[in-house]
Amino acid sequence: MLDEAGTATEGPSLRRSLGVWQLSMISVGATLGTGIHVILGSSVPLAGPAIFISFLVAGFAALLSALSYAEMAGAVPVSGSGYSYAYATMGEGIAWTCGWCLVLEYAVTVAAVAVGAGEYANESLATFGLALPAAIAAPPGADGGVLNLPAIAIVALAMLLLVRGARESAWVNTA
């Protein structure tokens, strides 16, 4: 895999632009981002204090997953994604399926977090008496929502930031 990675492209190679601190902050941002607030807001009234135990179990599972990725990164030091690990251990067909599963996972996650962040944005506007109507602020099919403009705006802003570069995105995430 190292030989393929070195000769597969012509021109300049990719350079490492993120360090341990930036990668750690991206992990913290992914864990403690809007998604956890959306989950807590809907699950705590139903589960009560048991939610603490479920977060401990999920945290332990995430720790084991991180250790597995660290072990694979040491054994296959090419890129560090689930795709490259599946490619190295099970072949190209399984890796292709794994890659598309990752794309689907990211799409569903972005949609859920964007809806939650859009609700936070609208609630923030509501404190100043500027709430948007439900037709353009609620998710389609929920509470009369047709088009969730705050969620679209948040995804567009995140996309513009990511287009600027990994280093800039990591800096904003850390801040």
mmCIF file of N, CA, C and O in Angstrom, residues 1-2 71-80 84-85 88-89:
data_model
loop_
_atom_site.group_PDB
_atom_site.id
_atom_site.type_symbol
_atom_site.label_atom_id
_atom_site.label_comp_id
_atom_site.label_asym_id
_atom_site.label_seq_id
_atom_site.Cartn_x
_atom_site.Cartn_y
_atom_site.Cartn_z
ATOM 1 N N MET A 1 0.828 -1.198 0.000
ATOM 2 C CA MET A 1 0.000 0.000 0.000
ATOM 3 C C MET A 1 0.866 1.253 0.000
ATOM 4 O O MET A 1 0.501 2.250 -0.600
ATOM 5 N N LEU A 2 2.010 1.194 0.694
ATOM 6 C CA LEU A 2 2.900 2.349 0.696
ATOM 7 C C LEU A 2 3.464 2.618 -0.691
ATOM 8 O O LEU A 2 3.573 3.769 -1.110
ATOM 9 N N GLU A 71 -4.319 1.291 16.521
ATOM 10 C CA GLU A 71 -3.566 0.076 16.189
ATOM 11 C C GLU A 71 -3.435 -0.078 14.672
ATOM 12 O O GLU A 71 -2.352 -0.385 14.161
ATOM 13 N N MET A 72 -4.523 0.146 13.956
ATOM 14 C CA MET A 72 -4.473 0.027 12.499
ATOM 15 C C MET A 72 -3.614 1.125 11.879
ATOM 16 O O MET A 72 -2.921 0.900 10.892
ATOM 17 N N ALA A 73 -3.651 2.325 12.455
ATOM 18 C CA ALA A 73 -2.827 3.413 11.921
ATOM 19 C C ALA A 73 -1.351 3.086 12.057
ATOM 20 O O ALA A 73 -0.543 3.470 11.203
ATOM 21 N N GLY A 74 -0.991 2.373 13.116
ATOM 22 C CA GLY A 74 0.397 1.957 13.266
ATOM 23 C C GLY A 74 0.775 0.853 12.291
ATOM 24 O O GLY A 74 1.906 0.785 11.824
ATOM 25 N N ALA A 75 -0.161 -0.017 11.972
ATOM 26 C CA ALA A 75 0.121 -1.142 11.079
ATOM 27 C C ALA A 75 0.023 -0.759 9.606
ATOM 28 O O ALA A 75 0.749 -1.284 8.774
ATOM 29 N N VAL A 76 -0.898 0.145 9.273
ATOM 30 C CA VAL A 76 -1.119 0.575 7.886
ATOM 31 C C VAL A 76 -1.024 2.098 7.848
ATOM 32 O O VAL A 76 -2.040 2.787 7.846
ATOM 33 N N PRO A 77 0.188 2.650 7.805
ATOM 34 C CA PRO A 77 0.341 4.107 7.908
ATOM 35 C C PRO A 77 0.158 4.848 6.581
ATOM 36 O O PRO A 77 0.992 5.635 6.198
ATOM 37 N N VAL A 78 -0.930 4.577 5.876
ATOM 38 C CA VAL A 78 -1.134 5.229 4.591
ATOM 39 C C VAL A 78 -2.026 6.453 4.724
ATOM 40 O O VAL A 78 -1.625 7.559 4.408
ATOM 41 N N SER A 79 -3.250 6.290 5.198
ATOM 42 C CA SER A 79 -4.114 7.462 5.285
ATOM 43 C C SER A 79 -4.867 7.557 6.601
ATOM 44 O O SER A 79 -5.020 8.626 7.134
ATOM 45 N N GLY A 80 -5.370 6.490 7.130
ATOM 46 C CA GLY A 80 -6.042 6.554 8.415
ATOM 47 C C GLY A 80 -7.546 6.558 8.358
ATOM 48 O O GLY A 80 -8.193 6.997 9.289
ATOM 49 N N SER A 84 -9.281 2.817 3.979
ATOM 50 C CA SER A 84 -7.944 2.245 3.776
ATOM 51 C C SER A 84 -7.736 1.009 4.641
ATOM 52 O O SER A 84 -7.068 0.068 4.234
ATOM 53 N N TYR A 85 -8.336 0.975 5.826
ATOM 54 C CA TYR A 85 -8.204 -0.199 6.675
ATOM 55 C C TYR A 85 -8.965 -1.381 6.083
ATOM 56 O O TYR A 85 -8.469 -2.512 6.077
ATOM 57 N N ALA A 88 -6.932 -2.669 3.147
ATOM 58 C CA ALA A 88 -5.748 -3.439 3.524
ATOM 59 C C ALA A 88 -6.104 -4.814 4.058
ATOM 60 O O ALA A 88 -5.356 -5.767 3.858
ATOM 61 N N THR A 89 -7.238 -4.938 4.719
ATOM 62 C CA THR A 89 -7.562 -6.207 5.369
ATOM 63 C C THR A 89 -8.545 -7.074 4.592
ATOM 64 O O THR A 89 -8.475 -8.303 4.684
#
